[in-house]
Structure formats: structure tokens, C-alpha cells
Coordinates of C-alpha atoms in Angstrom, one line a residue:
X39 CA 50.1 190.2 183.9
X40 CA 49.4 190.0 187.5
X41 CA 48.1 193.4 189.2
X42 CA 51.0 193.7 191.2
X43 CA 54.5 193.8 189.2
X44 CA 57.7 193.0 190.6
X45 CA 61.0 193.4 189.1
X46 CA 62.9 190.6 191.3
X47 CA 62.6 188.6 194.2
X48 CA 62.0 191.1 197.4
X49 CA 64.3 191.8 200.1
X50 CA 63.3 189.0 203.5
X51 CA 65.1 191.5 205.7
X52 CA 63.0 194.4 204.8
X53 CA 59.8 192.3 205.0
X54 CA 59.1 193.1 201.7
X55 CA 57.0 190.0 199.7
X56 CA 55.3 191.4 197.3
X57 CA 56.9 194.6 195.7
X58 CA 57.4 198.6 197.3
X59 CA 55.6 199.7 194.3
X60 CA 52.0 201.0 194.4
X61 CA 49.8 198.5 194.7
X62 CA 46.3 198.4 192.5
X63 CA 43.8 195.7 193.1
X64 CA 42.3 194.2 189.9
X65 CA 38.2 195.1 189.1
X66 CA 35.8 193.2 191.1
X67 CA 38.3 191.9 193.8
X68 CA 35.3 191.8 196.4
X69 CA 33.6 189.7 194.1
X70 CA 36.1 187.3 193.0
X71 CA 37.2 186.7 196.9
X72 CA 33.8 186.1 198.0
X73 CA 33.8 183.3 195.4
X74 CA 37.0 181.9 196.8
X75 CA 36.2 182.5 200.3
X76 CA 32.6 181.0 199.9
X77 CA 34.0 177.8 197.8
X78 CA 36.7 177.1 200.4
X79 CA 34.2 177.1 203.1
X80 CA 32.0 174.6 201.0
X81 CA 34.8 172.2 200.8
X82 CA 35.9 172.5 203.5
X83 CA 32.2 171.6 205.2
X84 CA 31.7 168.6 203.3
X85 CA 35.4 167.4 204.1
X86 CA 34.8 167.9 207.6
X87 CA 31.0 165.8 208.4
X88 CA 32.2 162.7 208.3
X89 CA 34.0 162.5 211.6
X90 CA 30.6 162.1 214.0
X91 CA 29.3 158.9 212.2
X92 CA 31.7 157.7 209.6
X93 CA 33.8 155.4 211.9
X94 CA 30.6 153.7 213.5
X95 CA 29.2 153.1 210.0
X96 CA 32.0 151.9 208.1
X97 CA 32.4 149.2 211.1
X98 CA 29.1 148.1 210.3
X99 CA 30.0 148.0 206.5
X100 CA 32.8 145.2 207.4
X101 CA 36.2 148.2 207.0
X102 CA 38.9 147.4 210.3
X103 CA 40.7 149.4 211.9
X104 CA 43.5 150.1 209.5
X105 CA 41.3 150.3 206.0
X106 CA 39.4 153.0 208.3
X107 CA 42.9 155.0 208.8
X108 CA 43.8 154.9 204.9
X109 CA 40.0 156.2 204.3
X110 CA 41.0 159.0 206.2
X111 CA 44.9 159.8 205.1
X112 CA 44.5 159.2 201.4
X113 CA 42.6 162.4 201.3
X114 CA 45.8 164.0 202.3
X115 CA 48.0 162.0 200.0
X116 CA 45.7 162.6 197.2
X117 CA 46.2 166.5 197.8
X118 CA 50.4 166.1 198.0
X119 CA 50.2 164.3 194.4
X120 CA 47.4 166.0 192.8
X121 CA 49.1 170.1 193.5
X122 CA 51.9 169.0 191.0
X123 CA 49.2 168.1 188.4
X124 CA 47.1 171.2 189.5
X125 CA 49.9 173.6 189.1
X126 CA 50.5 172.6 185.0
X127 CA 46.4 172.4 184.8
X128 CA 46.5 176.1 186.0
X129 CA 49.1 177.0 183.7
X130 CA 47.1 175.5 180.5
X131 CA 43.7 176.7 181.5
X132 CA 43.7 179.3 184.1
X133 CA 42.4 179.8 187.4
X134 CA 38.5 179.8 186.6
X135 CA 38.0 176.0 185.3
X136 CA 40.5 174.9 188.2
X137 CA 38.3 176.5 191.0
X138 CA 34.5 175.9 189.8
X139 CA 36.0 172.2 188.9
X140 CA 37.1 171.8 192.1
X141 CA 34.0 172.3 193.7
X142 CA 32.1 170.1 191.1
X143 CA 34.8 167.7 192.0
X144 CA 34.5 167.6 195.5
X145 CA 30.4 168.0 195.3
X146 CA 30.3 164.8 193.1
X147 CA 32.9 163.0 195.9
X148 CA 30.4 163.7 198.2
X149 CA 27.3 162.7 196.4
X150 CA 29.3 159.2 195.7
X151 CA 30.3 158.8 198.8
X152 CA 26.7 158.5 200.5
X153 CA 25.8 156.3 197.5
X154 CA 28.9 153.6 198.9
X155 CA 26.1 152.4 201.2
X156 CA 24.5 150.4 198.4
X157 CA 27.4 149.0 197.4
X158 CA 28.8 145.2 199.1
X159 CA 30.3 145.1 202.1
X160 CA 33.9 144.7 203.2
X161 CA 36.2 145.3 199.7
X162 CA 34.0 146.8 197.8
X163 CA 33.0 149.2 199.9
X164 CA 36.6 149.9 200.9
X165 CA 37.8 150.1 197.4
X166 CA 35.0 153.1 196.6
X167 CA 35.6 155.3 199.7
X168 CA 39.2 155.5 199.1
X169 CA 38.9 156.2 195.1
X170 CA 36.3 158.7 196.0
X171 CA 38.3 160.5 199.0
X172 CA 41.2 160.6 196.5
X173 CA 38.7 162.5 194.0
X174 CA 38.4 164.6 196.8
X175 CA 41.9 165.4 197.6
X176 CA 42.7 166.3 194.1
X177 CA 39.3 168.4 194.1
X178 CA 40.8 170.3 197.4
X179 CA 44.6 171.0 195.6
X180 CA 42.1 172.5 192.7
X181 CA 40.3 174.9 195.2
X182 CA 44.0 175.4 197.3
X183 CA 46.2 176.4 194.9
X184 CA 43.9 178.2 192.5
X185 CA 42.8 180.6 195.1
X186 CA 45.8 181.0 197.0
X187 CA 47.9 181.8 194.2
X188 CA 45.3 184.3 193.1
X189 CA 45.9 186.1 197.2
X190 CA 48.4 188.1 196.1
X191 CA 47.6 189.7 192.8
X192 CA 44.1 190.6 194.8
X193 CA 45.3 192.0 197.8
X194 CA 49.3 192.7 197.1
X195 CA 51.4 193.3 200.9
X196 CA 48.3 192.5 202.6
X197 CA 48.4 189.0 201.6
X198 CA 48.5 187.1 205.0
X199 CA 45.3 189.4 206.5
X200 CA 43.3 187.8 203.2
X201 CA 45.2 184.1 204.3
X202 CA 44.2 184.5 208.0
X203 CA 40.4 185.6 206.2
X204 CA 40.7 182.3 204.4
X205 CA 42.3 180.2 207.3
X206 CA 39.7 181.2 209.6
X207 CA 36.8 180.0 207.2
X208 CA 38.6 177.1 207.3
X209 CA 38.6 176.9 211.3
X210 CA 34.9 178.0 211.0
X211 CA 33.8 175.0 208.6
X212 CA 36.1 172.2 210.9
X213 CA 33.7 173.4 213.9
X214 CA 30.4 173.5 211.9
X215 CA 31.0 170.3 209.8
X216 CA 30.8 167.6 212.5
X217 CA 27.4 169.8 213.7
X218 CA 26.0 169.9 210.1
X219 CA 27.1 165.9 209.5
X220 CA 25.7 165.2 212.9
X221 CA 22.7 166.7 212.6
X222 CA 21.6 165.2 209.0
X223 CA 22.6 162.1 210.4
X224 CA 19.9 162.3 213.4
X225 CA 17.5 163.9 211.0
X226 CA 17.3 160.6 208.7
X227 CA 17.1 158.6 210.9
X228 CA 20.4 157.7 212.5
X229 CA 22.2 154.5 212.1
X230 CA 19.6 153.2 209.3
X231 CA 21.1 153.5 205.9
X232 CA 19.6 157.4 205.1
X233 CA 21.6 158.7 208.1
X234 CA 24.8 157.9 206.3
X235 CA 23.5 159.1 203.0
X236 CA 21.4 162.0 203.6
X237 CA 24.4 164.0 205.0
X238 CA 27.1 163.3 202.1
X239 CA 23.7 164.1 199.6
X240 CA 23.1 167.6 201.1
X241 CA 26.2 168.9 201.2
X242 CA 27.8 166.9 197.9
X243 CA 24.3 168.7 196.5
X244 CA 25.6 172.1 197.7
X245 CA 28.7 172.2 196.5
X246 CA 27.4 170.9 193.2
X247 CA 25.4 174.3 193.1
X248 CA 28.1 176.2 194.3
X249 CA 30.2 175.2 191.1
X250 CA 27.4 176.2 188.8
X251 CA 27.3 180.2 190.9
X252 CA 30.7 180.2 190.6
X253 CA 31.1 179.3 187.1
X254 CA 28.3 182.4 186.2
X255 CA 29.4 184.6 188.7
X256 CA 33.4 184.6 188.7
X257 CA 34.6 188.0 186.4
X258 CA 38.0 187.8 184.3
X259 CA 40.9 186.8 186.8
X260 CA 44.8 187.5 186.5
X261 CA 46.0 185.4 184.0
X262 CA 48.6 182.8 184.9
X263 CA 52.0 182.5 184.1
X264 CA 53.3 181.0 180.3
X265 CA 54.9 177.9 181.7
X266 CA 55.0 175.7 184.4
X267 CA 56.8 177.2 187.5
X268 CA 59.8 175.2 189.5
X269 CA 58.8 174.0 193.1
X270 CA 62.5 173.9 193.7
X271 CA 63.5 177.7 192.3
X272 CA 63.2 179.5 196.1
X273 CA 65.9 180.6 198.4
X274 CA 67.2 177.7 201.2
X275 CA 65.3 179.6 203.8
X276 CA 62.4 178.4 202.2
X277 CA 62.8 174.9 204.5
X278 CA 62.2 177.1 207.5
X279 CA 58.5 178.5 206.5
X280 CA 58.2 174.6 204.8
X281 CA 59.1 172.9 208.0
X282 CA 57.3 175.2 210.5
X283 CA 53.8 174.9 208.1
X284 CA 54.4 170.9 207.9
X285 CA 55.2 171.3 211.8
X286 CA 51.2 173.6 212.2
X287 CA 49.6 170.7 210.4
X288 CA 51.0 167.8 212.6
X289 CA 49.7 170.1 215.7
X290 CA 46.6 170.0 215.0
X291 CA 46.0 167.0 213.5
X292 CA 47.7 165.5 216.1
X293 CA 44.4 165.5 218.3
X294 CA 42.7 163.8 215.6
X295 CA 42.9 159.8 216.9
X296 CA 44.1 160.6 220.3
X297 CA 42.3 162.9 222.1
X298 CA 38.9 161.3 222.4
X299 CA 40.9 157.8 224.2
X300 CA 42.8 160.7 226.4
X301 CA 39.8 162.6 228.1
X302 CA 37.4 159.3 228.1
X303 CA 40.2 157.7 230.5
X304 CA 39.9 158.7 234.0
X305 CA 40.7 161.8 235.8
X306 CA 38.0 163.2 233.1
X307 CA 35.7 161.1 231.3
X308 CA 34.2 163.2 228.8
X309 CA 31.6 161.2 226.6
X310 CA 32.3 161.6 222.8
X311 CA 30.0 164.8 222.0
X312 CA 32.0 166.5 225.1
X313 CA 35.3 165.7 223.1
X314 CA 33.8 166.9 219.7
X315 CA 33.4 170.1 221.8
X316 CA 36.7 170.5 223.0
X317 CA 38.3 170.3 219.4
X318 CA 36.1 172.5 218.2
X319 CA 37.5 174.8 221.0
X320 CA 40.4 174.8 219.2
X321 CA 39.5 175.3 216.0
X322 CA 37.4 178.0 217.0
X323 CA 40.3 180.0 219.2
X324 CA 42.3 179.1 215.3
X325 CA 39.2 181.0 213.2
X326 CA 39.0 183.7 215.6
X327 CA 43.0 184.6 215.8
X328 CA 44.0 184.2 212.0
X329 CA 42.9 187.3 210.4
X330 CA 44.5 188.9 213.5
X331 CA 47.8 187.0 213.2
X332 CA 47.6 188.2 209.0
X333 CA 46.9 191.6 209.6
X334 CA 50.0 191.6 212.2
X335 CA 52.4 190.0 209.3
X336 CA 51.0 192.4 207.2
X337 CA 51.2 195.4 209.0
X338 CA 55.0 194.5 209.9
X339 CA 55.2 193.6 206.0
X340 CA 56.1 190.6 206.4
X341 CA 59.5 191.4 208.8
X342 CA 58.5 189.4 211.7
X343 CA 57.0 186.4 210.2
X344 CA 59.9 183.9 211.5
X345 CA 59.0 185.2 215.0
X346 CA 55.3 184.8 214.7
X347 CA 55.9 181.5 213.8
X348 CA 58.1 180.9 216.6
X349 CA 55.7 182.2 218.7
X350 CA 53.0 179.5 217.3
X351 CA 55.5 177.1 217.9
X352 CA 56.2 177.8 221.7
X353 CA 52.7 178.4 222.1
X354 CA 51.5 174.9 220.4
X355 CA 54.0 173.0 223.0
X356 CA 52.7 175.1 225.9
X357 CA 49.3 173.7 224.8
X358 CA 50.3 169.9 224.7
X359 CA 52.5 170.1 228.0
X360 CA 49.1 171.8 229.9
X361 CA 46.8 169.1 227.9
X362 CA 49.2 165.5 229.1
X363 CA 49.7 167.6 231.6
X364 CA 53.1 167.3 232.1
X365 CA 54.1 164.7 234.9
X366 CA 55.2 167.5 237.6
X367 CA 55.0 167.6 241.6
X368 CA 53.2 170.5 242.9
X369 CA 52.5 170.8 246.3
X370 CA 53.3 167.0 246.7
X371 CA 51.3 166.1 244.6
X372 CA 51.4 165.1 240.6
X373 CA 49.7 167.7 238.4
X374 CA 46.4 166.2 236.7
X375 CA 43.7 166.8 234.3
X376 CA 41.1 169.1 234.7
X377 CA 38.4 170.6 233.4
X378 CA 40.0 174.4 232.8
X379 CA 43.6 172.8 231.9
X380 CA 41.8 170.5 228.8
X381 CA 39.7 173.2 227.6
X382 CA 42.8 176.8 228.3
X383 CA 45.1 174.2 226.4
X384 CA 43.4 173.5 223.3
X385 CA 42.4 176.7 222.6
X386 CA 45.8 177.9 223.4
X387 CA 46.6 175.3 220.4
X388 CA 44.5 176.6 218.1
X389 CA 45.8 180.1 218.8
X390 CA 49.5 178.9 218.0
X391 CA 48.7 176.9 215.4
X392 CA 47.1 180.5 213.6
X393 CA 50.4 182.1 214.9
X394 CA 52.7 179.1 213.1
X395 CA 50.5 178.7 209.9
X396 CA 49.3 182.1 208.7
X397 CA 52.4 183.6 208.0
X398 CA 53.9 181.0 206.1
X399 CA 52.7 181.8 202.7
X400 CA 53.6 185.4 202.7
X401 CA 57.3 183.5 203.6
X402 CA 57.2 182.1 200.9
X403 CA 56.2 184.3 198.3
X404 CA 59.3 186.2 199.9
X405 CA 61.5 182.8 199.2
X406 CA 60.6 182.4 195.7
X407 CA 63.6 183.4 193.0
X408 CA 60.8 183.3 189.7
X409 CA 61.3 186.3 188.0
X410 CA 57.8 186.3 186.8
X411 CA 55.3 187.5 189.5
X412 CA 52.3 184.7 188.2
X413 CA 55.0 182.1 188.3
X414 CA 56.1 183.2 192.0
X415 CA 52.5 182.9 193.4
X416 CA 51.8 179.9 191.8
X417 CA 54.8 178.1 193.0
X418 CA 54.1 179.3 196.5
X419 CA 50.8 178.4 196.3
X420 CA 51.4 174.9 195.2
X421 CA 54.4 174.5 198.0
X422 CA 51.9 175.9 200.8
X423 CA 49.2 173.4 199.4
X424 CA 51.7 170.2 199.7
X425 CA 53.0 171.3 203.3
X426 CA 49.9 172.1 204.7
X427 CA 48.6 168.4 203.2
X428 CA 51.8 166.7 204.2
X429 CA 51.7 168.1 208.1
X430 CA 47.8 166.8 207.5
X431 CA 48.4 163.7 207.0
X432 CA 51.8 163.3 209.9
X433 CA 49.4 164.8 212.3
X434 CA 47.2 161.6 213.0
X435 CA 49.3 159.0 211.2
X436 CA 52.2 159.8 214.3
X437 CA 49.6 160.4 217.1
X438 CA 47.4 156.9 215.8
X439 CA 51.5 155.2 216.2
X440 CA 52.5 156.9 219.6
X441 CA 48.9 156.8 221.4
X442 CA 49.8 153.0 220.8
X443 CA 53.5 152.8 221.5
X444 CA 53.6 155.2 224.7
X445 CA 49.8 156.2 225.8
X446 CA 48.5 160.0 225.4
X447 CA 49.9 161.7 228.5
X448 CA 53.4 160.7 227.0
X449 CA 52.8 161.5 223.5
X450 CA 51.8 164.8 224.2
X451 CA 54.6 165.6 226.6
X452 CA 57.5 164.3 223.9
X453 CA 55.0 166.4 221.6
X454 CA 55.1 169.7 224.1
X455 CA 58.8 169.3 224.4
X456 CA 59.7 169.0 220.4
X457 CA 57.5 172.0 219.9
X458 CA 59.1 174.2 222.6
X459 CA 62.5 173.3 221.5
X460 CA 61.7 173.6 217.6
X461 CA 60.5 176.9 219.0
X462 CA 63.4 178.0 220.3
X463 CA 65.4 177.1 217.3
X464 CA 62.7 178.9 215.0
X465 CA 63.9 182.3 217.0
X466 CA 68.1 181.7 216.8
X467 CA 67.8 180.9 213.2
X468 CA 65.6 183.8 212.3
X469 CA 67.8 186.2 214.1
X470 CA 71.2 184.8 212.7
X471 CA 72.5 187.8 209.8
X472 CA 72.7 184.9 207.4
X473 CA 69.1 184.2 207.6
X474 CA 68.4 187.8 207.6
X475 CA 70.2 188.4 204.3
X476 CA 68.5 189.8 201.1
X477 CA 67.0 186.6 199.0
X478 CA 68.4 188.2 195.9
X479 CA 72.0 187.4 197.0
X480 CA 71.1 183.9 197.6
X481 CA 70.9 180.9 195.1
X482 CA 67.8 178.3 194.4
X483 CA 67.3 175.7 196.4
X484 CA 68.1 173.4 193.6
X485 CA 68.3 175.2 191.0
X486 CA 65.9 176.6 188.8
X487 CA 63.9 173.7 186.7

């Protein structure tokens, strides 16, 4: 049995997500989080090199435009299919194979991937990166929904401050990957054939090792639950936490193919290591705000999680308006671009995306109607895995489409707008007595499975 014991599904209205009773944290928590905390980082590093050289090189290799995009997406469409197959893995095995083979998985994907060089160009090539960044995805739904569903049975009501720990090791690796990748990249030699290798090597070699700690060092965890739980057993206010965390993803990830083509273009033009800089502005404003924004939910118990994530909303459509800007006449004159506006806006993003994304899973631990406590984390788990992936994947997949149909400043404006307004609609809904009911009166989603 989990540490934590619940009789049924808490009350939204009270904020309650995890029980009133008193809450005992299993032996060698500390331990077992550093583990998780230290794996997700790992993964999360050797997702996260490849954006400074990987384009330039695969060009050379013969891989177009579009075959470049997929290299990219299937990652996330890996992770969306592979959390189902994760979730009854768990069940069968437990958490401890799931998270050390993660990491072997994703440290092998790596270590493959810098050996693609020697393969033929054009198809082959192709055809390796893509079966090797779906390895990865499932590799990351291994690490995800092990050691999120493990969150609350370590930590209990204080679930969100150990998400925003989590969330902002994430933020952390996105900033230092591109420096690490980079960096190994320069250091063998550039565009010859080590400077692709070396870096995928290193850090494929690292999480390799990492497996092997992790496998001597992880104690006993909480066991998991009997059988399989039901993605579809939660309360209908689960769309709201689903839709806002999908909603996070696409903010970010949003950035991904169209910011460098909007501050090269004139009034800025920023060279490519100046726009590396200003998204890691925003992922570092996310890192530095999530534990904050999790001990907040958790201090409130969970009560005001619909507004925080309102508040991310509004704040991530504040961002895009500032970054277009939006086309306004001040003065006379049309507001433009500049240096303060690009960098107070994307930081400002990354702070609402924390504020929109960190108390989601504590929502829906709350949403979930399994009467088993194991069952209800796992589910959660698995469903906060597939949204996050999902809004992941939208993110660059709508701004690649837009930044060609309608140009940046446009795209982020309609962006800026949809955000504000989704905002707005975030707050009436949370504040409706319906919403606010108690989940136990409610009824699955669809039914339990």
C-alpha cells in the first residue's frame, strides 16, 4: 500500500488531493527522490543538445525540411503511445525496472544516435534517427510516469512543491543542454563527423551510468497497484487541468521553430547564439518560479489551483502580445520590437507557463474516482505524461504551420489573444458552484474501465 491512504476520492472544493489524514513519508524518501530528480535531469539533458547542431548536420546528411520536423515530433508521439504501455509495464513490474530502464533506454538512444553518422545518407539515415528518437520517447514515458506517480506517496499534500522541484530540473536541463551539446560539438572539432558524435557519446555514456547508480542505489519503493488503472475513471473537470496542461506545452513549445526567423528579421537581428539566449531566458524565469508556484498550490492545498492556472494563462498571452508586439499606435507611432520587450516577454512566458503547468497534476490526482490510492497516482501520472507530450508536440507543429501561413508578429498576436481569452474562461469556470462541487458527487468521465 501506498504511504498515504485514502478512503475515496477528495473533496476539489476543500483543495483536498491527497487525503486529511496524517501523512507519513515512506524510509529513505530523500534518497529515492534524488534518484528521480537526478534521472529526470539526465534525460532531460541528453533530450535537449541536439537543437545547436542537429539541423545543420542532418542537412548535410541529405534529411529536408519536413523529415527534419518528424525527427523532432516523433519524440513526442512516441511518449503519447508509449505512457499507455508504461502504465500496464508498471503495474506487472513495479516502479524500479521502469525508471533505471528508462534511463538505459534513453542512454542507449543517445549512444545510437551519434553512431547515425556512419550510416548512408538520405533514407537511411532518416529511417535510424526517427526509430531511435521513438526509443527515446518511450524511454522518457518510463522515467515520467514512474516517478511522477511515485510524488505522492513520497511527499503526500505537498505534491506540487516536489512537481515544481522536478519541473524546474526540467527548466534547468532545457537551458544547460544546448550549452553542453554546443560545447562537445566545438570541442571535437565542429562540423567534422566527431562534432556530431562526441556530444550524443558523452551524454548517451552518462545516462548509461546513471542506470547502473540507480539500479544499486534505489531502496524498496511503494508498491503499485494490482491491475491496470482506467485513464477514463476521473471526474469531467478533469478536461479543465487536461486542456490547460496541453495549452502550457503549446506555449512553450510554440517558440521552438519561430522565434529564431522572428528576432533575425529586422527591428532586431539577433544572430542565432543571441536567440538560444533569449529561450533560455525563459526557461530559466520557468526553473526559477516552479517550486514557488508548488509550494503556493500546496500551501493553499490544492484550493486555488484553477486560478493559478488562469493566472499562467493570462500571463503566457501577456508574453506573446509584448513579444509580436502587438500592432498598437502609441504616440503616433506603431509599437516595435526591442531589446527589453523580447527579453521582459519571454521570461514573463516562462513564469506563466510554471504558473499553468505545475498545478495540474495535483488537479488531477484530485479528479481521479480510483478507489485505490496506487491506481489514482498512476492514472494521473500517465494522463499528465500524455498532455504534457501532446501540448509538446502542438507547440511547434502549429507555430512551424502559422510562421508560414501568417508571419510571426501575427501568430503570436492570434497566440496572445487565445491565451488571454482561454484565461479568462479558466477563471468563470473555476468559480462556477458546479465546478466547485465535491468530486465524490460526480460520475467518471466515461465510466470506469
Amino acid at each position: 500500500m501506498s504511504a498515504v491512504e485514502v478512503s475515496s476520492p477528495p473533496a476539489q472544493g476543500e483543495g483536498s488531493t491527497c487525503g486529511e489524514e496524517e501523512f507519513t513519508p515512506p524510509p529513505h524518501r530523500d534518497r529515492i527522490f534524488a534518484l528521480i530528480v537526478i534521472g529526470t535531469f539526465c534525460g532531460q539533458l541528453g533530450l535537449s543538445i541536439i537543437a545547436p547542431f542537429f539541423p545543420a548536420e542532418a542537412k548535410e546528411k541529405g534529411v529536408e525540411g519536413t523529415a527534419l520536423g518528424w525527427i523532432f515530433s516523433i519524440f513526442e508521439l512516441a511518449t503519447m503511445v508509449g505512457t499507455p504501455i508504461t502504465t500496464r509495464l508498471l503495474v506487472r513490474y513495479g516502479s524500479k525496472p521502469i525508471l533505471v530502464s528508462g534511463n538505459f533506454l534513453g542512454g542507449m538512444a543517445n549512444i545510437l544516435n551519434g553512431l547515425c553518422w556512419y550510416v548512408g545518407d538520405g533514407a537511411p539515415f532518416i529511417v535510424c534517427c526517427l526509430l531511435l528518437r521513438v526509443v527515446a520517447g518511450f524511454a522518457f514515458s518510463f522515467e515520467s510516469t514512474a516517478g511522477y506517480s511515485l510524488l505522492s506517496s513520497l511527499f503526500g499534500q505537498n505534491v506540487s512543491t516536489a512537481t515544481g522541484i522536478l519541473e524546474g530540473v526540467n527548466g534547468l536541463a532545457m537551458i544547460l543542454g544546448p550549452i553542453v551539446g554546443s560545447s562537445l560539438y566545438s570541442l571535437a572539432g565542429g562540423d567534422s563527423h566527431l562534432g556530431y558524435v562526441l556530444p550524443f557519446v558523452v551524454l548517451g555514456l552518462v545516462e548509461l551510468l546513471f542506470s547502473f547508480l540507480t539500479a544499486l542505489l534505489l531502496p524498496k519503493l511503494p508498491s503499485p497497484p494490482q491491475s491496470q488503472p482506467s485513464l477514463f475513471n476521473f471526474s469531467p473537470k478533469v478536461l479543465l487541468a487536461c486542456v490547460n496542461c496541453v495549452v502550457s506545452g503549446i506555449a512553450l513549445g510554440f517558440l521552438n521553430p519561430t522565434l529564431q526567423p522572428h528576432l533575425s528579421a529586422p527591428p532586431l537581428h539577433y544572430s542565432v547564439q543571441m536567440v538560444g539566449l533569449v529561450l533560455s531566458a525563459a526557461c530559466g524565469s520557468y526553473a526559477l518560479v516552479a517550486v514557488g508556484v508548488g509550494a503556493l498550490d500546496d500551501w493553499a492545498k490544492g484550493s486555488i489551483g484553477p486560478q493559478l492556472m488562469a493566472l499562467g494563462a493570462l500571463l503566457s498571452g501577456i508574453s506573446y502580445l509584448m513579444l509580436a508586439p502587438l500592432p498598437l499606435q502609441i504616440g503616433g507611432q506603431e509599437l516595435m520590437l526591442t531589446p527589453a520587450l523580447c527579453w521582459s516577454s519571454t521570461m514573463v512566458l516562462g513564469i506563466g507557463v510554471a504558473f499553468g503547468l505545475i498545478p495540474v497534476y495535483k488537479q488531477l490526482i484530485s479528479c481521479a474516482l480510483h478507489e485505490v490510492p496506487q491506481e489514482r497516482e498512476l492514472a494521473a501520472s500517465s494522463l499528465f505524461t500524455i498532455a504534457m507530450a501532446t501540448g509538446a508536440f502542438l507547440g511547434p507543429t502549429l507555430g512551424g504551420l502559422l510562421l508560414e501561413v501568417v508571419g510571426a508578429r501575427t501568430a503570436y498576436s492570434s497566440t496572445g489573444i487565445l491565451e488571454v481569452v482561454l484565461a479568462v474562461l479558466l477563471f468563470l469556470i473555476a468559480m462556477t458552484p458546479a465546478f466547485r462541487r465535491d468530486n465524490t458527487a460526480r460520475s467518471p468521465l466515461l465510466g470506469s474501465a
